């Protein structure tokens, strides 16, 4: 039977790859590729604006393909002189060997491939060779392989090196400016950028000039009428400011208004001597970038942006990391129901980021759209004008942010012209008598149009700087219900003064707004919120919740919401309205978090120091179906590269759409996991390392027990706490005061006396909270005139049973306790009121492993090693259903309690090695509830898995991983 050789298959594979990117030159089995005499590479993919990528192939099982790929690293490409940094090893499906040649193209296009990337990260041959993924093989279609080649050609190493060159040049130019320019010049630059004068503003101004210099060099290659920057020098050598401005003026006559208009304005402000020195330094920087081929990477300025902006604390313009932006954009764009082969359909899309920052998210969305068009055989350069003029809308309150967004997007295809853009500089603060007060993009929650107030307000950036005849670009529409995708990383600041004590309203403290302006802006936002039906916005949640209202207003039915939000979104009380809005109006809800310890490592943005989540959801019509379950994905770590992010996005989307499982692994390969997923009835479970814990809690909420390795769930008598009692009294109703200073509660709290009238368990003390009986630590004295109220409150709210609300899992031992006799609860230990005969059974359950896991699951976990419960959510906590226990079981629970009450527990996160906790687990599950002994092995695994959760141990040395590793 005829067989296809690898040479034959490589030729056909190369032919199919040529159609996956219009800029690629793809060769197969060619000689003379390398300077040194080498065995000819299987496939070579070259592109003018990227690295050459070598692809080595071999029929599965492909025992030598990785070794072949490794030998290519460090080789010099003959026709370009570049060195091979990365090579892709591909295992070809063995069944392609037997396909008839007339059917081979169809088979190659339909096949599934296994591949891995081999990279040299050092400067010399075979220096620091790495493989991604670390083990196993990525699996994917021909499009997936093409996407891998495209991303690999970007060269992360070249981006990093270029970024360092750019950063050094900007810093040095800014330093020169600071030491040599008159103060009035620095203040004029700051006024132009709407920022305070200072180092960060100087660096921002220099970054904008650097961007223009880089773009100038690039345009000189593309347009014969554009002279290179060297032509701007005087005969004696130095650059002349007027020559540079004249050249930039000629460029503006062609196009590129977003890049060169603001840069020209900044350059005009500089004195001649400073302008000469700065342009000279930036020209040398551009030459360095050109020397090693980084001049075409147009988002370098954007990647530095978070280090340069001012007012970052107040405006919370934290930079979305490129890999994070790719992950979110790929997940969002994959949901757009578009014929990706039809340029006209793509031009009808509407995509917005109304808090655009550097444009990282819009840029990633543009890349995701363009790559899909390329995979269908289209040349994405043909999309560029429509993308810039129609498809993409960006808004921000910082002129520099809008400038960098527009310039980054313009740089996708610098040879393609466009007219006006939908890039909007939003006003902020008091704009004068005519324009009034503005709160930035949040003004758009109520209106469809934005009016361009040139110089001080909303400025739509133009490609050519002129209005087309018969049009009015001074008014830009962002209509309600018009957007196919709204993708944002909004500011997280809150309208309260919790963040900076000396600032009245931090959320509106940017751009030197006065206290009076801040107060008026806060009132304006409240007025806007009042006009909404069931708004998401809440002052204690921060402005990010108001941006959900903005996105919701602009999305069409079937449109996609994609946002970076604080992790508190999933469980925080202030975010309840936002979660309710999504449940009412959206379907196919996806939430992605990072489960590790340390807030910085749980963020998708740079420098936030705050755990974050990605949320993607589809807006359904007025008669839409039920939103169903929330699909929760927990990643082991934040994606580090664009390729890793794009791969994870593809795997998550496939699992969300195709997997029938309630829970499972997110596998990069058959050997390497990237995280887990599960389908949740609510919003719990984010940041969970082991999906089996989610499965257990899901079964428990359905009144059944499904532990690891159990084949089927078994019934168990559990319920929510509100089924067997009521929460106790809120602590402010015990000893609080009114805003006017009056007595909200009837008590003053004092140190405990020998025979207190009103004993109170008010605060945590880990050393005395290791046994099930905890003694009161204070007493209440009835306030003047409150004696009757005090007695009434005691009779209504005192009990022996108390639950913790702020459970420090890695230092505290008890989720609930009893006092020897009745007492009131304080903020840390509120009462729970149930039948006295049930109290011991309830407190036993609360401190079993199952009770601890239930508390951890229901509470919020924004801080590592801690689970926090509000008293209003306490009734949701799962407990033993004491109402279903027999009289004999109640008596038995009392005996178990008496046997264990004097024993000392370890902190909750050490349950894996706590003999007392294990004894309690056995007593409750086996003796009290009647389960078979063998179930304890399953429980032991669940216990260990829970103790290994980063949100449980918080990185503390007593965590189970360290104990196992050092044993």
PDB file of C-alpha atoms in Angstrom, residues 403-571:
ATOM      1  CA  UNK A 403      -2.977  58.706  22.898  1.00  0.00           C
ATOM      2  CA  UNK A 404      -1.164  55.446  23.656  1.00  0.00           C
ATOM      3  CA  UNK A 405      -4.272  53.369  22.971  1.00  0.00           C
ATOM      4  CA  UNK A 406      -4.760  55.029  19.602  1.00  0.00           C
ATOM      5  CA  UNK A 407      -1.089  54.802  18.664  1.00  0.00           C
ATOM      6  CA  UNK A 408      -0.853  51.140  19.691  1.00  0.00           C
ATOM      7  CA  UNK A 409      -3.883  50.258  17.608  1.00  0.00           C
ATOM      8  CA  UNK A 410      -2.619  52.388  14.704  1.00  0.00           C
ATOM      9  CA  UNK A 411       0.622  50.450  14.780  1.00  0.00           C
ATOM     10  CA  UNK A 412      -1.123  47.180  13.893  1.00  0.00           C
ATOM     11  CA  UNK A 413      -0.871  48.233  10.229  1.00  0.00           C
ATOM     12  CA  UNK A 414       1.060  51.507   9.921  1.00  0.00           C
ATOM     13  CA  UNK A 415       0.841  51.434   6.135  1.00  0.00           C
ATOM     14  CA  UNK A 416      -2.964  51.513   6.147  1.00  0.00           C
ATOM     15  CA  UNK A 417      -4.668  54.905   6.391  1.00  0.00           C
ATOM     16  CA  UNK A 418      -7.834  55.831   8.268  1.00  0.00           C
ATOM     17  CA  UNK A 419      -9.823  58.963   9.014  1.00  0.00           C
ATOM     18  CA  UNK A 420     -11.524  59.629  12.328  1.00  0.00           C
ATOM     19  CA  UNK A 421     -11.320  57.234  15.249  1.00  0.00           C
ATOM     20  CA  UNK A 422     -13.623  56.417  18.133  1.00  0.00           C
ATOM     21  CA  UNK A 423     -10.953  57.168  20.724  1.00  0.00           C
ATOM     22  CA  UNK A 424     -12.367  59.566  23.300  1.00  0.00           C
ATOM     23  CA  UNK A 425     -10.681  61.669  25.960  1.00  0.00           C
ATOM     24  CA  UNK A 426     -13.415  61.956  28.583  1.00  0.00           C
ATOM     25  CA  UNK A 427     -13.759  65.085  30.724  1.00  0.00           C
ATOM     26  CA  UNK A 428     -13.312  64.774  34.458  1.00  0.00           C
ATOM     27  CA  UNK A 429     -14.327  67.229  37.140  1.00  0.00           C
ATOM     28  CA  UNK A 430     -15.798  70.711  36.705  1.00  0.00           C
ATOM     29  CA  UNK A 431     -15.687  71.646  33.012  1.00  0.00           C
ATOM     30  CA  UNK A 432     -17.054  75.149  33.459  1.00  0.00           C
ATOM     31  CA  UNK A 433     -20.477  76.736  33.291  1.00  0.00           C
ATOM     32  CA  UNK A 434     -21.299  75.537  29.779  1.00  0.00           C
ATOM     33  CA  UNK A 435     -20.161  71.911  30.007  1.00  0.00           C
ATOM     34  CA  UNK A 436     -20.827  71.340  33.703  1.00  0.00           C
ATOM     35  CA  UNK A 437     -19.555  68.545  35.911  1.00  0.00           C
ATOM     36  CA  UNK A 438     -18.257  65.264  34.499  1.00  0.00           C
ATOM     37  CA  UNK A 439     -17.351  61.920  36.048  1.00  0.00           C
ATOM     38  CA  UNK A 440     -15.536  60.514  33.040  1.00  0.00           C
ATOM     39  CA  UNK A 441     -16.865  57.499  31.191  1.00  0.00           C
ATOM     40  CA  UNK A 442     -19.530  56.917  33.831  1.00  0.00           C
ATOM     41  CA  UNK A 443     -21.413  59.879  32.310  1.00  0.00           C
ATOM     42  CA  UNK A 444     -22.205  57.478  29.472  1.00  0.00           C
ATOM     43  CA  UNK A 445     -24.401  55.322  31.693  1.00  0.00           C
ATOM     44  CA  UNK A 446     -27.193  57.778  30.937  1.00  0.00           C
ATOM     45  CA  UNK A 447     -26.388  59.200  27.511  1.00  0.00           C
ATOM     46  CA  UNK A 448     -25.665  57.976  23.986  1.00  0.00           C
ATOM     47  CA  UNK A 449     -23.605  60.899  22.710  1.00  0.00           C
ATOM     48  CA  UNK A 450     -20.376  62.534  23.767  1.00  0.00           C
ATOM     49  CA  UNK A 451     -19.636  66.076  22.602  1.00  0.00           C
ATOM     50  CA  UNK A 452     -16.057  66.984  21.751  1.00  0.00           C
ATOM     51  CA  UNK A 453     -14.944  69.935  23.877  1.00  0.00           C
ATOM     52  CA  UNK A 454     -11.600  70.462  22.207  1.00  0.00           C
ATOM     53  CA  UNK A 455      -8.703  71.359  24.481  1.00  0.00           C
ATOM     54  CA  UNK A 456     -10.406  70.685  27.792  1.00  0.00           C
ATOM     55  CA  UNK A 457     -12.944  67.949  27.256  1.00  0.00           C
ATOM     56  CA  UNK A 458     -13.741  64.954  25.137  1.00  0.00           C
ATOM     57  CA  UNK A 459     -11.466  64.898  22.157  1.00  0.00           C
ATOM     58  CA  UNK A 460     -12.018  62.322  19.449  1.00  0.00           C
ATOM     59  CA  UNK A 461      -8.613  61.505  17.959  1.00  0.00           C
ATOM     60  CA  UNK A 462      -8.389  61.511  14.195  1.00  0.00           C
ATOM     61  CA  UNK A 463      -6.272  59.685  11.695  1.00  0.00           C
ATOM     62  CA  UNK A 464      -5.864  62.743   9.487  1.00  0.00           C
ATOM     63  CA  UNK A 465      -6.910  65.549  11.794  1.00  0.00           C
ATOM     64  CA  UNK A 466      -9.660  66.849   9.495  1.00  0.00           C
ATOM     65  CA  UNK A 467     -13.411  66.342   9.330  1.00  0.00           C
ATOM     66  CA  UNK A 468     -14.774  64.541   6.325  1.00  0.00           C
ATOM     67  CA  UNK A 469     -17.122  66.721   4.360  1.00  0.00           C
ATOM     68  CA  UNK A 470     -20.701  66.404   5.533  1.00  0.00           C
ATOM     69  CA  UNK A 471     -19.776  64.728   8.817  1.00  0.00           C
ATOM     70  CA  UNK A 472     -19.588  66.015  12.351  1.00  0.00           C
ATOM     71  CA  UNK A 473     -16.899  64.201  14.271  1.00  0.00           C
ATOM     72  CA  UNK A 474     -17.372  66.561  17.192  1.00  0.00           C
ATOM     73  CA  UNK A 475     -20.247  64.351  18.330  1.00  0.00           C
ATOM     74  CA  UNK A 476     -19.464  60.693  18.903  1.00  0.00           C
ATOM     75  CA  UNK A 477     -22.204  58.184  19.664  1.00  0.00           C
ATOM     76  CA  UNK A 478     -21.858  55.290  22.061  1.00  0.00           C
ATOM     77  CA  UNK A 479     -25.442  54.158  21.881  1.00  0.00           C
ATOM     78  CA  UNK A 480     -27.166  52.019  24.465  1.00  0.00           C
ATOM     79  CA  UNK A 481     -27.602  48.461  23.251  1.00  0.00           C
ATOM     80  CA  UNK A 482     -25.065  48.889  20.429  1.00  0.00           C
ATOM     81  CA  UNK A 483     -21.967  46.947  21.475  1.00  0.00           C
ATOM     82  CA  UNK A 484     -21.116  43.362  20.592  1.00  0.00           C
ATOM     83  CA  UNK A 485     -18.321  43.288  23.158  1.00  0.00           C
ATOM     84  CA  UNK A 486     -17.447  45.516  26.089  1.00  0.00           C
ATOM     85  CA  UNK A 487     -14.070  44.571  27.523  1.00  0.00           C
ATOM     86  CA  UNK A 488     -12.630  46.535  30.465  1.00  0.00           C
ATOM     87  CA  UNK A 489     -10.286  46.576  33.434  1.00  0.00           C
ATOM     88  CA  UNK A 490     -12.062  49.395  35.278  1.00  0.00           C
ATOM     89  CA  UNK A 491     -10.750  51.425  38.235  1.00  0.00           C
ATOM     90  CA  UNK A 492     -11.292  49.727  41.591  1.00  0.00           C
ATOM     91  CA  UNK A 493     -11.317  52.801  43.830  1.00  0.00           C
ATOM     92  CA  UNK A 494     -14.210  53.341  46.216  1.00  0.00           C
ATOM     93  CA  UNK A 495     -16.360  56.398  46.762  1.00  0.00           C
ATOM     94  CA  UNK A 496     -15.722  56.169  50.518  1.00  0.00           C
ATOM     95  CA  UNK A 497     -12.611  57.465  52.279  1.00  0.00           C
ATOM     96  CA  UNK A 498     -11.223  54.086  53.354  1.00  0.00           C
ATOM     97  CA  UNK A 499      -8.190  54.327  51.082  1.00  0.00           C
ATOM     98  CA  UNK A 500      -6.484  57.611  51.946  1.00  0.00           C
ATOM     99  CA  UNK A 501      -7.599  59.377  55.101  1.00  0.00           C
ATOM    100  CA  UNK A 502      -6.747  62.898  53.964  1.00  0.00           C
ATOM    101  CA  UNK A 503      -8.700  62.525  50.703  1.00  0.00           C
ATOM    102  CA  UNK A 504     -12.398  63.114  50.930  1.00  0.00           C
ATOM    103  CA  UNK A 505     -13.607  60.959  48.036  1.00  0.00           C
ATOM    104  CA  UNK A 506     -10.685  58.905  46.616  1.00  0.00           C
ATOM    105  CA  UNK A 507     -12.644  57.641  43.607  1.00  0.00           C
ATOM    106  CA  UNK A 508     -12.867  61.214  42.300  1.00  0.00           C
ATOM    107  CA  UNK A 509      -9.594  62.623  43.609  1.00  0.00           C
ATOM    108  CA  UNK A 510      -7.660  62.484  40.333  1.00  0.00           C
ATOM    109  CA  UNK A 511      -6.529  65.483  38.272  1.00  0.00           C
ATOM    110  CA  UNK A 512      -6.283  67.687  41.373  1.00  0.00           C
ATOM    111  CA  UNK A 513     -10.047  67.879  41.863  1.00  0.00           C
ATOM    112  CA  UNK A 514     -11.025  69.930  44.903  1.00  0.00           C
ATOM    113  CA  UNK A 515     -12.916  68.542  47.887  1.00  0.00           C
ATOM    114  CA  UNK A 516     -15.970  70.392  46.633  1.00  0.00           C
ATOM    115  CA  UNK A 517     -15.655  68.826  43.172  1.00  0.00           C
ATOM    116  CA  UNK A 518     -15.174  65.377  44.678  1.00  0.00           C
ATOM    117  CA  UNK A 519     -18.336  65.745  46.732  1.00  0.00           C
ATOM    118  CA  UNK A 520     -20.356  66.959  43.728  1.00  0.00           C
ATOM    119  CA  UNK A 521     -19.010  64.145  41.532  1.00  0.00           C
ATOM    120  CA  UNK A 522     -19.987  61.596  44.169  1.00  0.00           C
ATOM    121  CA  UNK A 523     -23.503  63.057  44.297  1.00  0.00           C
ATOM    122  CA  UNK A 524     -23.730  62.920  40.504  1.00  0.00           C
ATOM    123  CA  UNK A 525     -22.843  59.223  40.482  1.00  0.00           C
ATOM    124  CA  UNK A 526     -25.478  58.539  43.147  1.00  0.00           C
ATOM    125  CA  UNK A 527     -28.076  60.375  41.068  1.00  0.00           C
ATOM    126  CA  UNK A 528     -27.203  58.320  38.004  1.00  0.00           C
ATOM    127  CA  UNK A 529     -27.426  55.124  40.016  1.00  0.00           C
ATOM    128  CA  UNK A 530     -30.866  56.039  41.393  1.00  0.00           C
ATOM    129  CA  UNK A 531     -32.251  56.242  37.862  1.00  0.00           C
ATOM    130  CA  UNK A 532     -31.212  52.654  37.092  1.00  0.00           C
ATOM    131  CA  UNK A 533     -33.419  49.623  37.674  1.00  0.00           C
ATOM    132  CA  UNK A 534     -31.567  47.134  39.894  1.00  0.00           C
ATOM    133  CA  UNK A 535     -28.119  48.677  39.420  1.00  0.00           C
ATOM    134  CA  UNK A 536     -24.869  46.830  39.990  1.00  0.00           C
ATOM    135  CA  UNK A 537     -23.081  49.860  41.381  1.00  0.00           C
ATOM    136  CA  UNK A 538     -22.441  50.089  45.118  1.00  0.00           C
ATOM    137  CA  UNK A 539     -20.244  52.619  46.913  1.00  0.00           C
ATOM    138  CA  UNK A 540     -18.471  50.054  49.087  1.00  0.00           C
ATOM    139  CA  UNK A 541     -17.725  47.871  46.057  1.00  0.00           C
ATOM    140  CA  UNK A 542     -15.966  50.719  44.273  1.00  0.00           C
ATOM    141  CA  UNK A 543     -16.202  52.271  40.822  1.00  0.00           C
ATOM    142  CA  UNK A 544     -15.669  48.912  39.114  1.00  0.00           C
ATOM    143  CA  UNK A 545     -19.248  48.006  40.050  1.00  0.00           C
ATOM    144  CA  UNK A 546     -20.515  51.188  38.345  1.00  0.00           C
ATOM    145  CA  UNK A 547     -18.588  50.247  35.219  1.00  0.00           C
ATOM    146  CA  UNK A 548     -20.644  47.034  35.120  1.00  0.00           C
ATOM    147  CA  UNK A 549     -23.728  49.259  34.854  1.00  0.00           C
ATOM    148  CA  UNK A 550     -22.018  51.147  32.033  1.00  0.00           C
ATOM    149  CA  UNK A 551     -21.154  47.973  30.139  1.00  0.00           C
ATOM    150  CA  UNK A 552     -24.653  46.591  30.690  1.00  0.00           C
ATOM    151  CA  UNK A 553     -26.214  49.743  29.229  1.00  0.00           C
ATOM    152  CA  UNK A 554     -24.085  49.614  26.073  1.00  0.00           C
ATOM    153  CA  UNK A 555     -24.322  45.891  25.248  1.00  0.00           C
ATOM    154  CA  UNK A 556     -26.825  44.607  22.710  1.00  0.00           C
ATOM    155  CA  UNK A 557     -28.794  41.425  23.273  1.00  0.00           C
ATOM    156  CA  UNK A 558     -26.319  38.599  22.722  1.00  0.00           C
ATOM    157  CA  UNK A 559     -23.397  40.928  23.425  1.00  0.00           C
ATOM    158  CA  UNK A 560     -20.398  39.845  25.471  1.00  0.00           C
ATOM    159  CA  UNK A 561     -19.332  41.318  28.806  1.00  0.00           C
ATOM    160  CA  UNK A 562     -15.636  40.754  29.595  1.00  0.00           C
ATOM    161  CA  UNK A 563     -14.106  42.405  32.666  1.00  0.00           C
ATOM    162  CA  UNK A 564     -11.229  42.274  35.123  1.00  0.00           C
ATOM    163  CA  UNK A 565     -12.745  42.674  38.598  1.00  0.00           C
ATOM    164  CA  UNK A 566     -11.545  42.404  42.205  1.00  0.00           C
ATOM    165  CA  UNK A 567     -11.941  38.883  43.604  1.00  0.00           C
ATOM    166  CA  UNK A 568     -14.407  40.257  46.146  1.00  0.00           C
ATOM    167  CA  UNK A 569     -16.887  40.404  43.263  1.00  0.00           C
ATOM    168  CA  UNK A 570     -17.681  36.720  43.725  1.00  0.00           C
ATOM    169  CA  UNK A 571     -18.580  36.843  47.413  1.00  0.00           C
TER     170      UNK A 571
END
